[in-house]
mmCIF file of C-alpha atoms in Angstrom:
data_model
loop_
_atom_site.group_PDB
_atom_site.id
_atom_site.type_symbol
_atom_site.label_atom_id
_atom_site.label_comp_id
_atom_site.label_asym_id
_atom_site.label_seq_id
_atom_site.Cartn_x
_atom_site.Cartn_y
_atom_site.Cartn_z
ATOM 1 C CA UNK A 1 138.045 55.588 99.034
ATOM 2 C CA UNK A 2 141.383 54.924 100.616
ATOM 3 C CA UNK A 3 142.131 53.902 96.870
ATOM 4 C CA UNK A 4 142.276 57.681 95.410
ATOM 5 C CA UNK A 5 144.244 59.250 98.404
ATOM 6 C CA UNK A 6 147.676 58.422 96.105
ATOM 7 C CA UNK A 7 146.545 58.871 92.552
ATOM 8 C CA UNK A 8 148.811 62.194 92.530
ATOM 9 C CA UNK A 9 152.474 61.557 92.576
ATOM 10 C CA UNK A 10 154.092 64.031 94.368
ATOM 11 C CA UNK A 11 157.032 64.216 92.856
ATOM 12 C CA UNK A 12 157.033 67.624 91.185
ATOM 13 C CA UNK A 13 158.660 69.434 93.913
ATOM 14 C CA UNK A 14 155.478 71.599 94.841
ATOM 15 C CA UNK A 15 154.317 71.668 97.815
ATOM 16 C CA UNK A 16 151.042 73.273 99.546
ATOM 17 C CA UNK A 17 150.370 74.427 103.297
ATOM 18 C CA UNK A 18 149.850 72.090 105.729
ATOM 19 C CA UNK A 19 145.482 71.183 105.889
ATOM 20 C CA UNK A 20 145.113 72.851 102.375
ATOM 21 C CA UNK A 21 143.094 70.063 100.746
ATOM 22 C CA UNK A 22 140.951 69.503 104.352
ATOM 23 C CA UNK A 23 140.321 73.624 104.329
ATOM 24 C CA UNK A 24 139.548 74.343 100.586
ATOM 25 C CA UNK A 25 135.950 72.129 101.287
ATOM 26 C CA UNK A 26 135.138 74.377 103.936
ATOM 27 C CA UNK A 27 136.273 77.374 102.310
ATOM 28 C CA UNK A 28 134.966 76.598 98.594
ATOM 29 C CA UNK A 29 131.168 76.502 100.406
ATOM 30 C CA UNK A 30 131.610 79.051 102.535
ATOM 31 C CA UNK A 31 132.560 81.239 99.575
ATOM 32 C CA UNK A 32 129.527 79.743 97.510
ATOM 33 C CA UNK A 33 127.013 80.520 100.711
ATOM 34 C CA UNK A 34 128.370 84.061 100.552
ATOM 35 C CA UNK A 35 127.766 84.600 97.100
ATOM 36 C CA UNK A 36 124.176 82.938 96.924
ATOM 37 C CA UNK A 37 123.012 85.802 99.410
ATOM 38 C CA UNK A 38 123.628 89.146 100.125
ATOM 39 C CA UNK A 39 126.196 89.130 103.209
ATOM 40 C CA UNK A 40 128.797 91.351 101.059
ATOM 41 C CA UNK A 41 125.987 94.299 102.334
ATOM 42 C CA UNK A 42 127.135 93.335 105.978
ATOM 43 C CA UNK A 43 130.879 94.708 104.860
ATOM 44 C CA UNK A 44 129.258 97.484 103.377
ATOM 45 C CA UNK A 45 127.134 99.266 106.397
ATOM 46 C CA UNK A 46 129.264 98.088 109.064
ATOM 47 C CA UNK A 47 126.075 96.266 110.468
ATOM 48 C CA UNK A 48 127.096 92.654 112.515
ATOM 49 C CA UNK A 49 124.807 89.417 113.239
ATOM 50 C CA UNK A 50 124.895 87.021 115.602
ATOM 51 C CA UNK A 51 126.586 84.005 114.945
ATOM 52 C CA UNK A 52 124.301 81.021 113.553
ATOM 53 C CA UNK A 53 120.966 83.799 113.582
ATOM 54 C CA UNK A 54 120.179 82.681 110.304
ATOM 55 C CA UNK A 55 119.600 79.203 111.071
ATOM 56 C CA UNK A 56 117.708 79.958 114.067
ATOM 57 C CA UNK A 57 115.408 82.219 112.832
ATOM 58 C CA UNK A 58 114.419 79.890 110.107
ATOM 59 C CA UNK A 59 113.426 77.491 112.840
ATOM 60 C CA UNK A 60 111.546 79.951 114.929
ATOM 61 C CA UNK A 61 109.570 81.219 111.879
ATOM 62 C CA UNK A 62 108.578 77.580 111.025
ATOM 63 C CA UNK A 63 107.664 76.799 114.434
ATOM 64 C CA UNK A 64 105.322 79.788 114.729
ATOM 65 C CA UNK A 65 103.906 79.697 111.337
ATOM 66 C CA UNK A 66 103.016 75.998 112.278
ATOM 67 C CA UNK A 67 101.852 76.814 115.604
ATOM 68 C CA UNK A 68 99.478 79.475 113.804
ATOM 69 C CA UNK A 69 98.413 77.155 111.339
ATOM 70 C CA UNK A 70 94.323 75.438 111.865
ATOM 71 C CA UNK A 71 94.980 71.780 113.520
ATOM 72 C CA UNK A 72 91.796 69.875 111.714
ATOM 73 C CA UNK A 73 87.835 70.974 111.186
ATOM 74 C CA UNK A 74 85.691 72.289 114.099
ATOM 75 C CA UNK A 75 82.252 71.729 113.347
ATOM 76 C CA UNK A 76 80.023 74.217 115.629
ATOM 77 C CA UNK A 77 77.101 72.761 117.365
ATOM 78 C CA UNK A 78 74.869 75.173 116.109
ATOM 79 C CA UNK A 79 75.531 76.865 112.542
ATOM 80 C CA UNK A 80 76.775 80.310 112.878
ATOM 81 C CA UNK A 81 75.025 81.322 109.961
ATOM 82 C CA UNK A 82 71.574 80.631 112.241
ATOM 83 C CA UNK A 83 72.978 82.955 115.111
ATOM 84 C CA UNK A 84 73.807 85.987 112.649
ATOM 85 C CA UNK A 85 70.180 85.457 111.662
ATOM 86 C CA UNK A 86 68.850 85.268 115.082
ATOM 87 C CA UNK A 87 71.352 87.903 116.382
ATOM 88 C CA UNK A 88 70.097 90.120 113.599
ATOM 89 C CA UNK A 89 66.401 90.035 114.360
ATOM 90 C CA UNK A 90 66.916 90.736 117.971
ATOM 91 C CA UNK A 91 69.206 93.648 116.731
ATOM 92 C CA UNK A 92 66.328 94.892 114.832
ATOM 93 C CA UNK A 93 63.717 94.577 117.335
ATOM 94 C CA UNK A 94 66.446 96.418 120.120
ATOM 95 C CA UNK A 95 67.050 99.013 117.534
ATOM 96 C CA UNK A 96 62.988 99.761 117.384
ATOM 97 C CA UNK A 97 61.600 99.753 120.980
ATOM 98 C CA UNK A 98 65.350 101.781 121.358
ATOM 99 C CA UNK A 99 64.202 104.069 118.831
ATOM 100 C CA UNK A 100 60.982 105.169 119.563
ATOM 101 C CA UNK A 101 60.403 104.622 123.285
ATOM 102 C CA UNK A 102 63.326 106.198 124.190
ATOM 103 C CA UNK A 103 65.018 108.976 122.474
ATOM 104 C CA UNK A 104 68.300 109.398 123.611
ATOM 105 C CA UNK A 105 69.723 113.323 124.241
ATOM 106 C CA UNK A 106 71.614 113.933 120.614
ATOM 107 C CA UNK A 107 74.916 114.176 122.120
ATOM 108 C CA UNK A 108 77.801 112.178 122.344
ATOM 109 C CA UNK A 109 77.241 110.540 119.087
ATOM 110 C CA UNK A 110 79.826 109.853 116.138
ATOM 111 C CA UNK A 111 78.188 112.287 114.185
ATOM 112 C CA UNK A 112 78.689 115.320 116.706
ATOM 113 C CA UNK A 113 82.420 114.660 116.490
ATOM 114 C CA UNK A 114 84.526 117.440 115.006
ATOM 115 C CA UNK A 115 86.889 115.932 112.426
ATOM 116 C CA UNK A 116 89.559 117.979 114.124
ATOM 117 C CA UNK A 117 88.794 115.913 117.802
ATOM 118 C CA UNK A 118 88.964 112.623 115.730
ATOM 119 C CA UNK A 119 92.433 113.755 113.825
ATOM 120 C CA UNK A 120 93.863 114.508 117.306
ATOM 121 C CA UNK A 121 92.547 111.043 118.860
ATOM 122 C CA UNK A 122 94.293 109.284 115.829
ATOM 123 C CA UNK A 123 97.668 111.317 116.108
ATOM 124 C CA UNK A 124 97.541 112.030 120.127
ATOM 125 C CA UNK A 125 99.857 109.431 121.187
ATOM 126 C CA UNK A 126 97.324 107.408 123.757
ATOM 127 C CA UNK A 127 95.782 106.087 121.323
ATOM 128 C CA UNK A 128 97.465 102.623 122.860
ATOM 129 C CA UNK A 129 98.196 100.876 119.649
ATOM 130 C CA UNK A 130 101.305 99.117 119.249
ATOM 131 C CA UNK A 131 103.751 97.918 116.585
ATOM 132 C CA UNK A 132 101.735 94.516 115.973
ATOM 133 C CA UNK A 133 98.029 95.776 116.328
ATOM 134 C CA UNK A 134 99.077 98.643 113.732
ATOM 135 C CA UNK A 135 100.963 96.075 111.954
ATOM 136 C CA UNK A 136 97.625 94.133 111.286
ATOM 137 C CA UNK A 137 95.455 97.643 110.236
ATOM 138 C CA UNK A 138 97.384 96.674 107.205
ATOM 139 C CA UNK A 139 96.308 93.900 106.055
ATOM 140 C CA UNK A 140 92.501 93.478 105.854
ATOM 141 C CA UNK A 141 90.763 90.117 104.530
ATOM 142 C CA UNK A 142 94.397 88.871 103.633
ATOM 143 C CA UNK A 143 95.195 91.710 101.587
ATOM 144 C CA UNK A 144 97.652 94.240 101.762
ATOM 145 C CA UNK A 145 96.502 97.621 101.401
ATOM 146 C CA UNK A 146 99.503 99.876 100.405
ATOM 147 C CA UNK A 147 100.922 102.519 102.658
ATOM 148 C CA UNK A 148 99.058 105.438 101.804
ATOM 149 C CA UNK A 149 101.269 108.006 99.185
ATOM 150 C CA UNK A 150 100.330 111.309 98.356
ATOM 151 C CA UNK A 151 102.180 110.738 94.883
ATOM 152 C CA UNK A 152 99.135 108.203 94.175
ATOM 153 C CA UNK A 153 97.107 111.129 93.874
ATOM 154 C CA UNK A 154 96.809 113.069 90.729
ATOM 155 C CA UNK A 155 97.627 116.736 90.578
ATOM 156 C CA UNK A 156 93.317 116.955 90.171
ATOM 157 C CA UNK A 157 92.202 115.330 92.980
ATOM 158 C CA UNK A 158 94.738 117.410 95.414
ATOM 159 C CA UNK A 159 93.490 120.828 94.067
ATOM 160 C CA UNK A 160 89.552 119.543 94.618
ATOM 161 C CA UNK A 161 90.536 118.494 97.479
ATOM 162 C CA UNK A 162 92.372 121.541 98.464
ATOM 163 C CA UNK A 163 89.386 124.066 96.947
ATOM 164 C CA UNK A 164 87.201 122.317 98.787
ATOM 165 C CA UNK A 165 89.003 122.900 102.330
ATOM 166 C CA UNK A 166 91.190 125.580 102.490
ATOM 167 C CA UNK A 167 89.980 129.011 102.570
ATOM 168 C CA UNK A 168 93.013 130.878 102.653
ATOM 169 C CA UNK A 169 93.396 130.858 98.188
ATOM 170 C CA UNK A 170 97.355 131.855 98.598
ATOM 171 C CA UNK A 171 97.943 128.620 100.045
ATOM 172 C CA UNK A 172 96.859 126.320 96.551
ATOM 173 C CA UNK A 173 98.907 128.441 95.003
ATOM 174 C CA UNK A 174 102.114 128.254 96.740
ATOM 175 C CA UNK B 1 113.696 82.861 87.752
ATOM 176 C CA UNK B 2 110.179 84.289 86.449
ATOM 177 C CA UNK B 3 109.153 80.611 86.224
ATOM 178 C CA UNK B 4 110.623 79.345 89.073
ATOM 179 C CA UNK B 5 109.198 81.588 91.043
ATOM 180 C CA UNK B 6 105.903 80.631 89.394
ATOM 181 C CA UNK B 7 106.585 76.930 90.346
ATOM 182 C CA UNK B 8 107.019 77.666 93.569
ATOM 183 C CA UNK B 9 104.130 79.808 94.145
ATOM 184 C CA UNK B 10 102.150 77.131 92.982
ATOM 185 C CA UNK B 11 103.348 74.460 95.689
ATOM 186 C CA UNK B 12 102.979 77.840 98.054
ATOM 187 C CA UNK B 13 99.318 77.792 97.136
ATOM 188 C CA UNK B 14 98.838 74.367 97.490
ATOM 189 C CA UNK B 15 97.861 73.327 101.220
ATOM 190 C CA UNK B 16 99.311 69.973 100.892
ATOM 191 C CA UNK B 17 102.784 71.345 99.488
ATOM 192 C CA UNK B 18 102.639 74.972 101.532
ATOM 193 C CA UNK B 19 105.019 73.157 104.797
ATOM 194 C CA UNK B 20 107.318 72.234 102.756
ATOM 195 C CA UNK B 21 107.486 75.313 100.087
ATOM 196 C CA UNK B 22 107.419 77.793 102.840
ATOM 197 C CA UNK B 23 110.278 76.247 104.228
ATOM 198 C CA UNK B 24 112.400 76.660 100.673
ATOM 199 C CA UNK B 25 111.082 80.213 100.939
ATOM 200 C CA UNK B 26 112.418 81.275 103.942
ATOM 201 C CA UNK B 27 115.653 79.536 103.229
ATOM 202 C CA UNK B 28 115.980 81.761 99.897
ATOM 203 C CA UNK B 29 114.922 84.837 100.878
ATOM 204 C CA UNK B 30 115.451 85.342 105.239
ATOM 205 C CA UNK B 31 118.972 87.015 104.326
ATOM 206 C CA UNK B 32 117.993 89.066 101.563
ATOM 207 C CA UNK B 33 115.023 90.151 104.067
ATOM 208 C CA UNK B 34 116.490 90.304 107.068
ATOM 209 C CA UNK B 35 119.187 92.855 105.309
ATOM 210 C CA UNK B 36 116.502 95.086 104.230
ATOM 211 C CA UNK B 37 114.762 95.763 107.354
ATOM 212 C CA UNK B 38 118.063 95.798 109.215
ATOM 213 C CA UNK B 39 118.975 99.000 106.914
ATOM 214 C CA UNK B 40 116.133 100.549 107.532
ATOM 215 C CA UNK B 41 115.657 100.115 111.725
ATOM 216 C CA UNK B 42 119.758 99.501 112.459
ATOM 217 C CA UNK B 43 118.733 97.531 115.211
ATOM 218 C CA UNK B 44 119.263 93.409 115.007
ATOM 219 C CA UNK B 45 116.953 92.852 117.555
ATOM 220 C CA UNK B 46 114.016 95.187 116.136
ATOM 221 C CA UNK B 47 114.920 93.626 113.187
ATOM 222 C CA UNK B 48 114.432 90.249 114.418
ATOM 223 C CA UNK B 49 110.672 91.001 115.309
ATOM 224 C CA UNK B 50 109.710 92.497 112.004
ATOM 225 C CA UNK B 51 111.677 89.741 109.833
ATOM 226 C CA UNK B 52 109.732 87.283 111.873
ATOM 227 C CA UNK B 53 106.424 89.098 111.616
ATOM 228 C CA UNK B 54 107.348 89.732 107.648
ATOM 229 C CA UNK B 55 107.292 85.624 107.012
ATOM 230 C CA UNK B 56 103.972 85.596 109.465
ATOM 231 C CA UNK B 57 102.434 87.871 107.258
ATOM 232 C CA UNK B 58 103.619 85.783 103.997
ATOM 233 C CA UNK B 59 102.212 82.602 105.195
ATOM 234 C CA UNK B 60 98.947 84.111 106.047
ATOM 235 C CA UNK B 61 98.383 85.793 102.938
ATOM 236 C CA UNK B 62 100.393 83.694 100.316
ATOM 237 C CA UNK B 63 97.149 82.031 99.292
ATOM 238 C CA UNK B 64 95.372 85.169 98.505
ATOM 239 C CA UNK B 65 98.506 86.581 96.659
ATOM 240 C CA UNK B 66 96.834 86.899 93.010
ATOM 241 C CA UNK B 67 100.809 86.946 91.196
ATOM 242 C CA UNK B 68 99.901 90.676 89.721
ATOM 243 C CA UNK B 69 103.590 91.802 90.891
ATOM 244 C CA UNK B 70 106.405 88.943 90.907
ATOM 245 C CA UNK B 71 106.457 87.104 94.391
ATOM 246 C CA UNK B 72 109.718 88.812 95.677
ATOM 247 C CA UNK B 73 108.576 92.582 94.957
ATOM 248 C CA UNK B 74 105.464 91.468 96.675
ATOM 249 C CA UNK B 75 107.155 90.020 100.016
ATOM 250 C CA UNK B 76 110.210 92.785 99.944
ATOM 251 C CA UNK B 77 106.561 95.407 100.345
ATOM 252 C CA UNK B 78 105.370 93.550 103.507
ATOM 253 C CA UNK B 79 108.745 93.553 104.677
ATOM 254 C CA UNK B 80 109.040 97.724 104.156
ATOM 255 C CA UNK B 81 105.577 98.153 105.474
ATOM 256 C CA UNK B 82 106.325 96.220 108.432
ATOM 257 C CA UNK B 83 109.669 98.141 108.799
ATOM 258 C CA UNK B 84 108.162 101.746 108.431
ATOM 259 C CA UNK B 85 104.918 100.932 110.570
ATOM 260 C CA UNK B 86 107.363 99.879 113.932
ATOM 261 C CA UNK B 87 109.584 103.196 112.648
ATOM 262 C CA UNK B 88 106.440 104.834 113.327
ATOM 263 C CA UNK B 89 105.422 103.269 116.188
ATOM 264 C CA UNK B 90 108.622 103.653 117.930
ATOM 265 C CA UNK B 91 108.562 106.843 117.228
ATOM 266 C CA UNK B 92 105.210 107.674 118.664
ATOM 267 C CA UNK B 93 106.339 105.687 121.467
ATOM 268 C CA UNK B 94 109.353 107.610 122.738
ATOM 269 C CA UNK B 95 107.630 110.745 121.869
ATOM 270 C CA UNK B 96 110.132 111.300 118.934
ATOM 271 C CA UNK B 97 109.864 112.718 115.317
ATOM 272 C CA UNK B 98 110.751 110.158 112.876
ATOM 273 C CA UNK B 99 113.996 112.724 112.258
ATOM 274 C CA UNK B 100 115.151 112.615 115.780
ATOM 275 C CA UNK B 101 114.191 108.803 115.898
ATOM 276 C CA UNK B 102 116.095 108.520 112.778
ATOM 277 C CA UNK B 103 119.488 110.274 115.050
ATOM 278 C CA UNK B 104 118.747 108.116 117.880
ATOM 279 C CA UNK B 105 118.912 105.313 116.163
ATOM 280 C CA UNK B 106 122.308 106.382 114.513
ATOM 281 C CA UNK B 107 123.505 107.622 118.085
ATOM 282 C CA UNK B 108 123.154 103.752 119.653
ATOM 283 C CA UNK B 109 125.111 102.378 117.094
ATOM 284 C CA UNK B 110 128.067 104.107 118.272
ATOM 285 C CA UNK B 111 127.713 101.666 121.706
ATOM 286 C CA UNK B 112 125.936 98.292 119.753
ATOM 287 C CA UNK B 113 127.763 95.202 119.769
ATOM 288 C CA UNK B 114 126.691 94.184 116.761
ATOM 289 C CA UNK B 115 127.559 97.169 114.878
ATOM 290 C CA UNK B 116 131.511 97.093 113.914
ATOM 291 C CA UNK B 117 131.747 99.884 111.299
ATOM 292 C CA UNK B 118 134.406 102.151 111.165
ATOM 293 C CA UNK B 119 134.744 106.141 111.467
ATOM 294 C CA UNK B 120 133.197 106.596 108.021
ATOM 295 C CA UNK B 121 131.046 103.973 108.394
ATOM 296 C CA UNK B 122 129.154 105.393 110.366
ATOM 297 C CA UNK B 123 129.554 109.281 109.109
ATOM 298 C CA UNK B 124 127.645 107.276 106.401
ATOM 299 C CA UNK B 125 124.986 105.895 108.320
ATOM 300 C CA UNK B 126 124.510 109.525 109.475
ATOM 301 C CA UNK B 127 124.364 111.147 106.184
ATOM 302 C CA UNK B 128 121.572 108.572 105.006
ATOM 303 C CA UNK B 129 119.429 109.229 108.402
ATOM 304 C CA UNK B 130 119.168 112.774 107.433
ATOM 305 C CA UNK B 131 117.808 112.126 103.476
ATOM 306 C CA UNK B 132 113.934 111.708 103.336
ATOM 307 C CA UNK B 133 112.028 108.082 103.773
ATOM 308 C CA UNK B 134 112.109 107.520 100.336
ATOM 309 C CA UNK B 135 115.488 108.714 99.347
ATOM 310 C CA UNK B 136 116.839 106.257 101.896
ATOM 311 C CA UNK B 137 115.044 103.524 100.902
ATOM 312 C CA UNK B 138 116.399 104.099 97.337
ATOM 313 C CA UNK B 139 119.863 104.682 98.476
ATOM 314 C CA UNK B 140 119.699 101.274 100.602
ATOM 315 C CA UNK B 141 118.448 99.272 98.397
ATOM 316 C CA UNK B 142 120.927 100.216 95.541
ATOM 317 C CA UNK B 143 124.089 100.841 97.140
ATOM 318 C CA UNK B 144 123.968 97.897 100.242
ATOM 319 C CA UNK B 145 121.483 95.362 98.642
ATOM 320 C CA UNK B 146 122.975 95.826 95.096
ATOM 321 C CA UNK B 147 119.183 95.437 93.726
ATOM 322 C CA UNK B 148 118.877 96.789 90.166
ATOM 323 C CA UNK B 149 116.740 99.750 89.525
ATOM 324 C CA UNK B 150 114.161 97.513 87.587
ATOM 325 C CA UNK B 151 113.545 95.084 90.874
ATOM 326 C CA UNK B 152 113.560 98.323 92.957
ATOM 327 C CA UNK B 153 111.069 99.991 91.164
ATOM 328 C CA UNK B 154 108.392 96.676 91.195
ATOM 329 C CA UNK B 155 109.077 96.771 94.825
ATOM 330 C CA UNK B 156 108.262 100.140 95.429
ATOM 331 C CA UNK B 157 105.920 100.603 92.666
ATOM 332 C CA UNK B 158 108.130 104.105 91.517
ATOM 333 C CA UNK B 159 109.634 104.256 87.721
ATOM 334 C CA UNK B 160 113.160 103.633 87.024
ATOM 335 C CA UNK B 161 113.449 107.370 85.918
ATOM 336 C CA UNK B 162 112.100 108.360 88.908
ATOM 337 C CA UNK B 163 114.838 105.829 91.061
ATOM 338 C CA UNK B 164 117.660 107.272 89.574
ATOM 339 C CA UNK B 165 117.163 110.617 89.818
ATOM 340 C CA UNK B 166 116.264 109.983 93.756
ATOM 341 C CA UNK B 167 119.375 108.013 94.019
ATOM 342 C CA UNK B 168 121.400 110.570 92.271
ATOM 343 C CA UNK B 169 120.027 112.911 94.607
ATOM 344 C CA UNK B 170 120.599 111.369 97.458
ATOM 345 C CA UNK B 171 124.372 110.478 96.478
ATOM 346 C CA UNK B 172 124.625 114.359 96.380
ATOM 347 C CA UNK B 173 123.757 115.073 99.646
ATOM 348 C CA UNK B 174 125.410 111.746 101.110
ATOM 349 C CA UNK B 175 128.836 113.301 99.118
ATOM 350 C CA UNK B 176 127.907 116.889 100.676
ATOM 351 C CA UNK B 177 127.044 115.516 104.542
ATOM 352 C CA UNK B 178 130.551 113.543 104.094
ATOM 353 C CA UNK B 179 132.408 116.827 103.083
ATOM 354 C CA UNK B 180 131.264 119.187 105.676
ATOM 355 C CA UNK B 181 130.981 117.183 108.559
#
């Protein structure tokens, strides 16, 4: 190694700054990490991150995604398949002697719900879900259901929906 | 990059190979991520959470991703879906609109330490909070994320036509807000 330091005669009369060669390294990656992402945004909106938060998060994601991850095969003492069967011939038999010995007072039920009551439960703001559990209402059996966009509806479907429940006719039109 | 994408998918799919592929992932793709959300929440710790939830969500569902948009369109949509469902939450949370949210979160830049814009700066980060969800998103993703209107419209499923004229839009207004404010 100690070969190459002197294959350069310097005896052209240039010279360059003092810890040039030791820098350029450095700065020759740290211009090629900068270009392989998109930090020039950072300059852009004025926006700052911590020092070394990239590396760290790449850890931290790693480390939970294998801390989520299944460790080996569980094998249940009795198959679950047998419970759903069993659980679903007691249901049955509840849902009978429930049914005809006694009948409940019709009120209070899901059905006797106005839509209006159920809109406001959804909206009101104790309804106490948070960023994660709403976070998860969007993905069901591993798959992502878009956010919902009224411009995936066609023009049709809004004015049947629209005939259907608005009375006032000078609305649709407007 | 079509097929090398592809490749990796593949060894993303494949349980034996997913540790190691998932690592490459996150490697390629945390700053390009991580830049998105931040733009649209401000905030680098909220941003933090939903980046971290955003490669959660990946891993989980990576193996049911059937390829029918390219991988990157596909994880920049969990990403904006996280973003805009804690926007929402947040919202609902401090008993805020999402406009007012939108000028509170502008408002505590002007005291974060890890904003260090200037003056116009952040006149511009006040111009885009008052544009619509959309327009923002457009404006964003064009203008600080230098995507091209072709990756911008797999990732949010909206034609290129339809991109420009948002983003020429909201230029407008950004150009008005500037001058009369």
């Amino acid at each position: 190694m100690k070969k190459n330091f002197k294959t350069y005669k310097n005896n052209s009369g240039f010279k360059i700054p003092s810890n040039y060669m030791q820098d350029f390294e450095a700065k020759l990656l740290n211009s090629l990490e900068i270009d392989s992402t998109y930090s020039n945004s950072q300059n852009k909106n004025g926006f700052k991150v911590p020092e070394g938060y990239f590396d760290t998060v790449e850890k931290e994601v790693l480390a939970k995604v294998t801390a989520s991850a299944p460790k080996g095969k569980v094998i249940a003492l009795f198959s679950r398949r047998s419970i759903y069967y069993a659980a679903a011939v007691a249901a049955v038999f509840i849902a009978l002697i429930s049914t005809v010995l006694f009948k409940a007072p019709d009120t209070n039920s899901i059905n006797n719900l106005e839509y209006a009551a159920l809109e406001d439960y959804f909206n009101d703001e104790d309804s106490d879900l948070n960023y994660n559990e709403l976070s998860n209402l969007i993905y069901e059996d591993g798959v992502i259901i878009e956010s919902l966009n009224a411009s995936n509806f066609s023009d049709d479907a809004i004015l049947d929906y629209l005939n259907e429940n608005v009375e006032d006719s000078r609305l649709i039109i407007e | 990059m079509k097929l090398e994408e592809n490749i990796l998918l593949k060894r993303l799919q494949d349980p034996k190979l997913i540790k190691q592929a998932f690592g490459e992932l996150v490697s390629l793709y945390k700053e390009r991520l991580y830049w998105h959300i931040r733009n649209m929440v401000k905030d680098h710790d909220d941003t933090d959470d939903i980046l971290q939830n955003t490669f959660i969500k990946i891993y989980q569902n990576i193996a049911n991703f059937k390829g029918d948009s390219l991988l990157y369109s596909w994880m920049y949509r969990i990403a904006t879906n996280e973003a805009i469902t804690f926007l929402n939450s947040k919202a609902k949370k401090i008993h805020l609109s999402s406009q007012d949210l939108q000028d509170k979160l502008i408002e505590n830049l002007e005291s974060d330490v890890y904003f260090e814009g200037d003056e116009i700066q952040l006149k511009l980060q006040k111009a885009i909070a008052k544009l619509p969800q959309k327009q923002q998103q457009v404006f964003n993703m064009k203008y600080f994320e230098e995507l091209k209107y072709k990756e911008i419209s797999e990732i949010l499923g909206t034609s290129e036509g339809a991109l420009k004229a948002s983003y020429h839009i909201a230029v407008k207004k950004i150009e008005d807000f500037l001058k009369t404010n």
